[in-house]
XYZ file of C-alpha atoms in Angstrom:
463
model
C 0.000 0.000 0.000
C 1.241 3.485 -0.860
C -0.028 6.427 1.161
C 1.688 9.754 0.384
C 3.138 11.697 3.299
C 1.278 15.003 3.648
C 2.644 18.132 5.304
C 3.026 21.849 4.779
C 6.296 23.003 3.207
C 7.177 26.692 3.154
C 3.489 27.587 3.311
C 2.222 25.200 0.646
C 0.402 21.863 1.175
C 2.747 19.122 0.011
C 2.412 15.416 -0.722
C 5.522 13.244 -0.880
C 5.478 9.772 -2.380
C 8.563 8.192 -0.879
C 9.843 5.693 1.652
C 8.898 6.535 5.225
C 12.474 5.845 6.347
C 14.022 8.346 3.955
C 15.646 11.270 5.756
C 14.026 14.659 5.389
C 17.383 16.115 4.334
C 17.709 13.622 1.478
C 14.161 14.337 0.291
C 14.563 18.118 0.498
C 17.754 18.136 -1.535
C 16.908 15.300 -3.925
C 13.174 15.574 -4.571
C 12.146 19.081 -3.548
C 15.391 20.553 -4.934
C 15.682 22.802 -1.869
C 19.431 22.695 -1.486
C 19.983 25.526 0.936
C 19.805 22.881 3.661
C 23.185 21.131 3.849
C 24.654 17.888 5.126
C 27.687 18.197 7.350
C 28.058 15.488 9.979
C 24.940 13.370 9.250
C 24.434 12.849 12.971
C 22.586 15.936 14.181
C 25.674 17.589 15.627
C 26.833 20.369 13.276
C 23.475 22.038 12.526
C 24.103 22.554 8.801
C 20.966 20.478 8.153
C 18.729 22.596 10.427
C 15.192 23.313 9.290
C 12.140 24.560 11.156
C 9.310 22.211 12.055
C 5.960 22.825 13.680
C 4.584 19.504 14.922
C 0.817 18.893 14.600
C 0.402 19.325 18.361
C 2.684 22.364 18.677
C 1.998 26.096 18.604
C 5.305 27.228 17.150
C 8.139 26.345 14.827
C 11.217 24.745 16.364
C 14.606 24.014 14.781
C 15.215 20.345 13.963
C 18.019 18.309 12.397
C 16.709 17.137 9.035
C 19.568 14.638 8.628
C 18.195 12.447 11.461
C 14.509 13.185 10.884
C 12.574 10.674 8.799
C 9.928 11.582 6.249
C 7.325 9.517 8.070
C 7.833 11.719 11.129
C 6.699 14.901 9.354
C 3.222 13.594 8.504
C 0.779 16.392 9.393
C 3.553 18.834 10.334
C 4.602 22.195 8.900
C 8.176 22.577 7.658
C 10.107 25.667 6.714
C 13.524 25.774 5.085
C 15.885 28.660 4.513
C 14.198 29.153 1.106
C 10.859 29.629 2.881
C 12.395 32.242 5.149
C 13.897 34.018 2.131
C 10.427 34.268 0.577
C 9.050 36.234 3.526
C 9.842 39.564 1.897
C 12.184 41.432 -0.441
C 15.038 40.935 2.014
C 13.857 37.608 3.389
C 13.522 37.006 7.102
C 14.968 39.901 9.137
C 17.738 37.706 10.534
C 18.884 36.953 6.973
C 19.205 40.591 6.001
C 20.890 41.504 9.290
C 23.414 38.686 8.940
C 24.207 39.872 5.424
C 24.576 43.498 6.534
C 26.743 42.537 9.502
C 29.120 40.258 7.599
C 27.999 37.271 9.619
C 28.542 34.724 6.836
C 31.809 33.654 5.261
C 31.778 30.433 3.226
C 28.005 30.218 3.667
C 27.780 26.427 3.982
C 26.446 26.513 7.556
C 24.691 29.876 7.356
C 21.280 28.450 6.329
C 21.238 26.276 9.448
C 22.210 29.211 11.636
C 19.462 31.318 10.082
C 16.887 28.595 10.799
C 18.069 28.274 14.394
C 17.759 32.009 15.005
C 14.420 32.270 13.185
C 13.150 29.508 15.475
C 14.308 31.496 18.492
C 12.386 34.521 17.222
C 9.225 32.438 16.754
C 9.078 31.602 20.447
C 8.176 33.489 23.591
C 11.710 33.595 24.996
C 13.361 36.985 25.280
C 16.063 37.297 22.629
C 18.955 38.143 24.917
C 22.561 37.030 24.614
C 22.222 33.818 26.713
C 19.192 32.800 24.647
C 21.102 33.434 21.418
C 24.060 31.335 22.549
C 21.716 28.524 23.549
C 19.937 28.722 20.185
C 23.299 28.468 18.391
C 24.707 25.623 20.503
C 23.570 23.117 17.875
C 25.267 24.979 14.996
C 28.927 24.214 15.425
C 30.642 25.754 12.394
C 31.147 29.515 12.633
C 33.713 30.713 10.099
C 33.278 34.309 11.187
C 33.297 33.600 14.901
C 30.541 34.293 17.390
C 30.480 38.071 17.518
C 28.931 39.088 14.164
C 26.346 36.279 14.324
C 25.313 37.154 17.881
C 25.146 40.851 16.980
C 22.820 40.129 14.078
C 20.656 37.915 16.263
C 20.355 40.520 19.010
C 19.363 43.171 16.474
C 16.548 40.992 15.107
C 13.081 41.586 16.519
C 11.066 38.395 17.195
C 9.028 37.419 14.132
C 6.171 34.926 14.341
C 6.102 32.434 11.495
C 2.734 31.527 10.060
C 1.886 27.879 9.555
C -0.788 26.354 7.365
C -2.513 23.190 8.545
C -2.194 20.269 6.144
C -5.506 18.712 5.176
C -6.437 15.135 5.974
C -5.364 14.996 9.617
C -3.407 12.068 11.053
C -3.026 9.075 8.769
C -2.616 5.660 10.351
C 0.124 4.566 7.917
C 2.165 6.587 5.428
C 4.996 5.899 3.025
C 5.689 3.595 0.123
C 4.830 -0.042 -0.417
C 8.242 -1.131 0.889
C 8.675 1.319 3.784
C 5.843 2.584 5.941
C 5.554 4.487 9.191
C 2.548 3.683 11.330
C 1.005 6.332 13.597
C -1.295 4.631 16.138
C -3.461 7.133 18.006
C -3.969 5.134 21.204
C -2.669 2.046 22.988
C -5.229 -0.292 21.425
C -4.090 0.744 17.953
C -0.466 0.401 19.077
C -0.930 -3.187 20.259
C -2.673 -4.037 16.988
C 0.127 -2.543 14.848
C 2.815 -4.257 16.931
C 1.021 -7.576 16.437
C 0.708 -7.052 12.680
C 4.342 -5.951 12.303
C 6.276 -7.824 15.013
C 9.828 -6.710 15.633
C 9.382 -3.329 13.959
C 11.330 -0.508 15.631
C 9.404 1.832 17.930
C 10.181 5.488 17.301
C 9.635 8.406 19.655
C 12.084 11.103 18.557
C 14.635 8.960 16.770
C 17.656 11.178 17.447
C 19.633 8.046 18.349
C 18.031 5.262 16.305
C 17.805 7.345 13.122
C 21.598 7.590 13.030
C 21.577 4.079 11.568
C 19.546 5.405 8.626
C 21.606 8.560 8.135
C 25.028 6.932 8.454
C 24.713 3.175 7.866
C 21.802 3.513 5.395
C 19.745 0.979 7.341
C 16.329 0.380 5.812
C 13.074 -0.352 7.645
C 10.040 -1.968 6.056
C 7.889 -0.802 8.951
C 8.403 1.749 11.713
C 5.951 2.370 14.538
C 5.801 5.984 15.732
C 4.623 6.715 19.283
C 4.148 10.469 18.870
C 0.408 10.423 18.080
C -0.516 8.665 21.334
C -1.629 11.547 23.554
C -1.015 9.675 26.809
C 2.625 9.129 25.895
C 3.139 12.863 25.341
C 1.441 13.914 28.584
C 3.278 15.711 31.400
C 1.428 15.921 34.722
C 2.237 16.996 38.253
C 0.396 15.827 41.348
C 1.082 16.029 45.084
C 3.736 13.314 45.044
C 5.499 13.235 41.683
C 6.044 14.596 38.193
C 4.867 12.127 35.543
C 6.460 12.426 32.104
C 5.067 10.473 29.161
C 7.522 8.172 27.443
C 7.199 10.107 24.161
C 7.088 13.615 25.670
C 9.690 15.870 24.108
C 12.544 17.377 26.098
C 11.502 20.891 25.012
C 8.091 20.353 26.635
C 9.423 18.943 29.901
C 12.253 21.482 30.308
C 10.096 24.097 32.143
C 8.994 21.425 34.640
C 12.582 20.328 35.283
C 13.648 23.946 35.709
C 10.929 24.433 38.325
C 11.744 21.393 40.442
C 15.377 20.472 39.677
C 17.276 23.384 38.089
C 20.487 21.354 38.002
C 18.779 18.658 35.917
C 17.513 21.330 33.503
C 20.980 22.905 33.225
C 22.486 19.530 32.348
C 19.732 18.902 29.791
C 20.603 22.124 27.979
C 24.125 20.762 27.553
C 23.497 17.228 26.354
C 20.953 18.160 23.718
C 20.849 21.187 21.443
C 17.602 23.031 20.714
C 17.364 21.023 17.479
C 17.643 17.752 19.390
C 15.354 18.754 22.269
C 12.566 19.705 19.835
C 12.279 16.059 18.773
C 13.938 13.731 21.294
C 12.345 12.198 24.384
C 13.287 10.981 27.835
C 11.689 7.608 27.118
C 13.897 7.188 24.075
C 16.989 8.228 26.009
C 16.252 5.432 28.487
C 15.023 2.731 26.091
C 18.098 2.881 23.849
C 20.023 1.809 26.974
C 23.140 3.677 25.963
C 25.718 3.769 28.773
C 26.182 7.453 27.988
C 22.499 8.375 28.253
C 22.616 11.370 30.572
C 19.097 11.177 32.000
C 19.529 7.833 33.787
C 21.958 8.916 36.573
C 19.701 11.836 37.517
C 16.579 9.680 37.528
C 18.289 7.024 39.650
C 19.508 9.619 42.152
C 15.971 11.011 42.346
C 14.542 7.507 43.023
C 12.434 7.603 39.857
C 10.256 4.815 38.519
C 9.080 3.699 35.091
C 5.568 2.665 34.139
C 5.915 -0.088 31.534
C 2.873 -0.999 29.489
C 1.913 -3.771 27.074
C -1.249 -5.440 25.842
C -0.901 -7.807 28.811
C -1.043 -5.007 31.385
C 1.094 -2.545 33.268
C 3.973 -2.778 35.726
C 6.085 -0.293 37.668
C 9.864 -0.655 38.055
C 12.648 1.558 39.359
C 14.976 3.177 36.850
C 17.819 1.633 38.826
C 16.545 -1.877 37.967
C 15.788 -1.095 34.319
C 19.234 -1.881 32.889
C 20.564 -5.426 32.669
C 23.677 -4.920 30.536
C 25.176 -2.997 27.657
C 22.244 -1.793 25.523
C 19.996 -4.237 27.391
C 16.939 -3.581 29.573
C 14.123 -5.488 31.265
C 11.647 -4.347 28.586
C 9.624 -7.314 27.435
C 8.508 -7.941 23.881
C 5.774 -5.488 22.833
C 6.260 -3.397 26.009
C 6.793 0.377 26.019
C 7.824 3.005 28.536
C 4.475 4.655 29.218
C 5.696 7.166 31.802
C 8.604 8.236 33.973
C 7.613 9.154 37.537
C 9.947 11.457 39.469
C 9.124 11.967 43.175
C 8.670 15.555 44.333
C 10.196 16.577 47.654
C 11.027 20.011 49.019
C 13.620 18.732 51.475
C 15.884 17.090 48.879
C 18.967 18.813 47.502
C 19.742 17.572 44.014
C 22.749 18.240 41.796
C 24.047 16.610 38.626
C 27.480 17.266 37.143
C 28.364 16.490 33.531
C 32.080 16.330 32.799
C 32.951 16.344 29.111
C 35.617 17.606 26.740
C 33.264 20.119 25.147
C 30.702 22.127 27.106
C 27.783 21.845 24.687
C 26.594 18.771 22.811
C 29.237 16.340 23.941
C 29.182 12.823 25.339
C 29.833 12.632 29.060
C 33.154 11.337 30.238
C 31.578 11.250 33.694
C 28.026 12.148 34.710
C 27.490 12.170 38.478
C 24.105 12.769 40.137
C 23.559 13.375 43.857
C 20.365 13.596 45.883
C 20.683 14.462 49.573
C 17.840 14.642 52.094
C 18.581 16.673 55.203
C 17.258 16.310 58.746
C 18.368 19.509 60.417
C 22.157 19.639 60.163
C 22.527 15.940 59.388
C 22.113 13.913 56.206
C 19.031 11.718 56.557
C 19.519 9.871 53.259
C 21.555 10.081 50.085
C 21.422 8.624 46.587
C 24.438 8.763 44.275
C 24.573 7.537 40.669
C 27.169 7.719 37.910
C 26.860 7.327 34.159
C 29.242 7.353 31.207
C 31.720 5.127 33.022
C 30.609 1.542 32.425
C 28.108 -0.584 30.482
C 25.230 0.629 32.668
C 24.595 3.451 35.168
C 25.953 2.636 38.623
C 24.565 3.492 42.051
C 27.096 4.028 44.848
C 25.421 2.407 47.850
C 28.562 2.193 49.994
C 29.102 5.942 49.895
C 25.388 6.577 50.496
C 25.343 4.545 53.706
C 28.453 6.272 55.046
C 26.824 9.698 54.629
C 23.690 8.948 56.677
C 23.739 10.768 60.003
C 26.716 12.902 59.034
C 26.902 16.674 58.440
C 27.397 17.972 54.902
C 31.103 18.377 55.630
C 31.356 14.591 55.454
C 31.234 14.905 51.680
C 34.863 16.038 51.917
C 35.885 12.941 53.880
C 38.321 10.673 52.050
C 36.275 7.683 53.198
C 33.412 8.845 50.965
C 35.760 9.039 47.972
C 37.141 5.603 48.846
C 33.609 4.185 49.042
C 32.756 5.622 45.632
C 35.903 4.062 44.218
C 34.904 0.718 45.691
C 31.526 0.880 43.945
C 32.854 1.841 40.506
C 34.810 0.043 37.807
C 35.284 2.697 35.111
C 36.394 1.945 31.568
C 38.987 3.593 29.348
C 38.040 4.904 25.933
C 38.591 7.877 23.645
C 36.773 10.192 26.067
C 38.974 9.430 29.061
C 41.009 6.804 30.876
C 39.680 4.718 33.735
C 42.097 6.533 36.056
C 40.817 9.960 34.989
C 37.205 8.902 35.415
C 37.921 7.571 38.879
C 39.672 10.773 39.950
C 36.727 12.851 38.736
C 34.208 10.602 40.499
C 36.169 10.748 43.759
C 36.226 14.544 43.650
C 32.602 15.255 42.723
C 31.342 14.842 46.334
C 33.695 17.694 47.263
C 32.180 19.820 44.522
C 28.748 18.951 45.878
C 29.820 20.109 49.358
C 30.948 23.457 47.945
C 27.774 23.716 45.898
C 25.415 23.057 48.819
C 27.344 25.405 51.088
C 27.033 28.218 48.557
C 30.788 28.450 48.009
C 30.892 27.173 44.432
C 31.871 29.597 41.699
C 29.960 28.917 38.489
C 32.181 27.963 35.574
C 31.442 27.269 31.941
C 32.731 23.687 32.077
C 34.298 21.251 34.495
């Protein structure tokens, strides 16, 4: 069966007859002949492939990496490329004319992606100040002219709302070609039915990890099952005891909630995913891929979080700590999905997470350490410590936790705590750091936590 993929492109209703697993970048350049969008790294890191996308359930355009976005994922969405921005007026989008006037482009290869990133910033409600501009540009890594002229042009640009047409036809259950389809179930019953009809097909939430196999290894999928149209999986709710995040909720939607309850978690999130990545990727996907360098797991373990796993057979609740069984392996059963992540809310818990990496933005952690400390007066009533990026799975440091109970915060500086952490860890050596370096960092992070909680820490750009 062939069902064209329908979406809005630069203000015009569009129908694409192609494989659902084709990348949006490949289709734009090859079929639509819109070649302002470039391919640089083919892994969503350099930003040359940036376009703007307004999801069917969104109220604004957000930058996205077209090199790791599949055509099936844009069903019902609105897309805008640099050519669409240029058609906004005689001088294009204001950021385009200001970048030209300010000499903000040199070779021009990455400029279209930068323009899309800044146009996306202007389409939002965030004040366009210098920190916001730097955050918006964190996913665009090539800057021939340097930061200054680009930032100047961005700061001189007034926010401009981008209009989006709504594609006709609404959500289609299956789109793509006869040999590659993406299925969009709208509820769990439809999901179980599709999973039964197409057993073993990959489940896709954001795809910023799994889609790398398509972009780089040219993997092909006959069937892909998208989770984004299931409203329950995109839901974010807060009650008296916990924050519940749907398994397919995007990072950009949950960021305000993390900022409210755990600012350190939110600060780390801004570093491990650019705006382009956060507009598509999900916490459920970050967990389900079971990568040892997934940065959300240590924080969730330290916060004593749980997962709600759901299948046609029913529902079960497990701790994040017990979710991983080995390298890229989890306790997920066949035809089971992460329905929600539940993070307990508590006003008497101090939480910090520290990401140590070679590059400040958009880099893989060499060490990611998360600490949650509950105080009873001047003494530590309980502690949870977890590390990621060091071994095949995230590791909880129970020995150090037990030593801290009943002690004042100054105990974090005690060598016995560092020794206990060392006893609980067996770090690896790889291109990001040696086992010895990782161990030294892990031993010292409790001391950083002590300075942080005492108010003595001086904020730095990177560790």
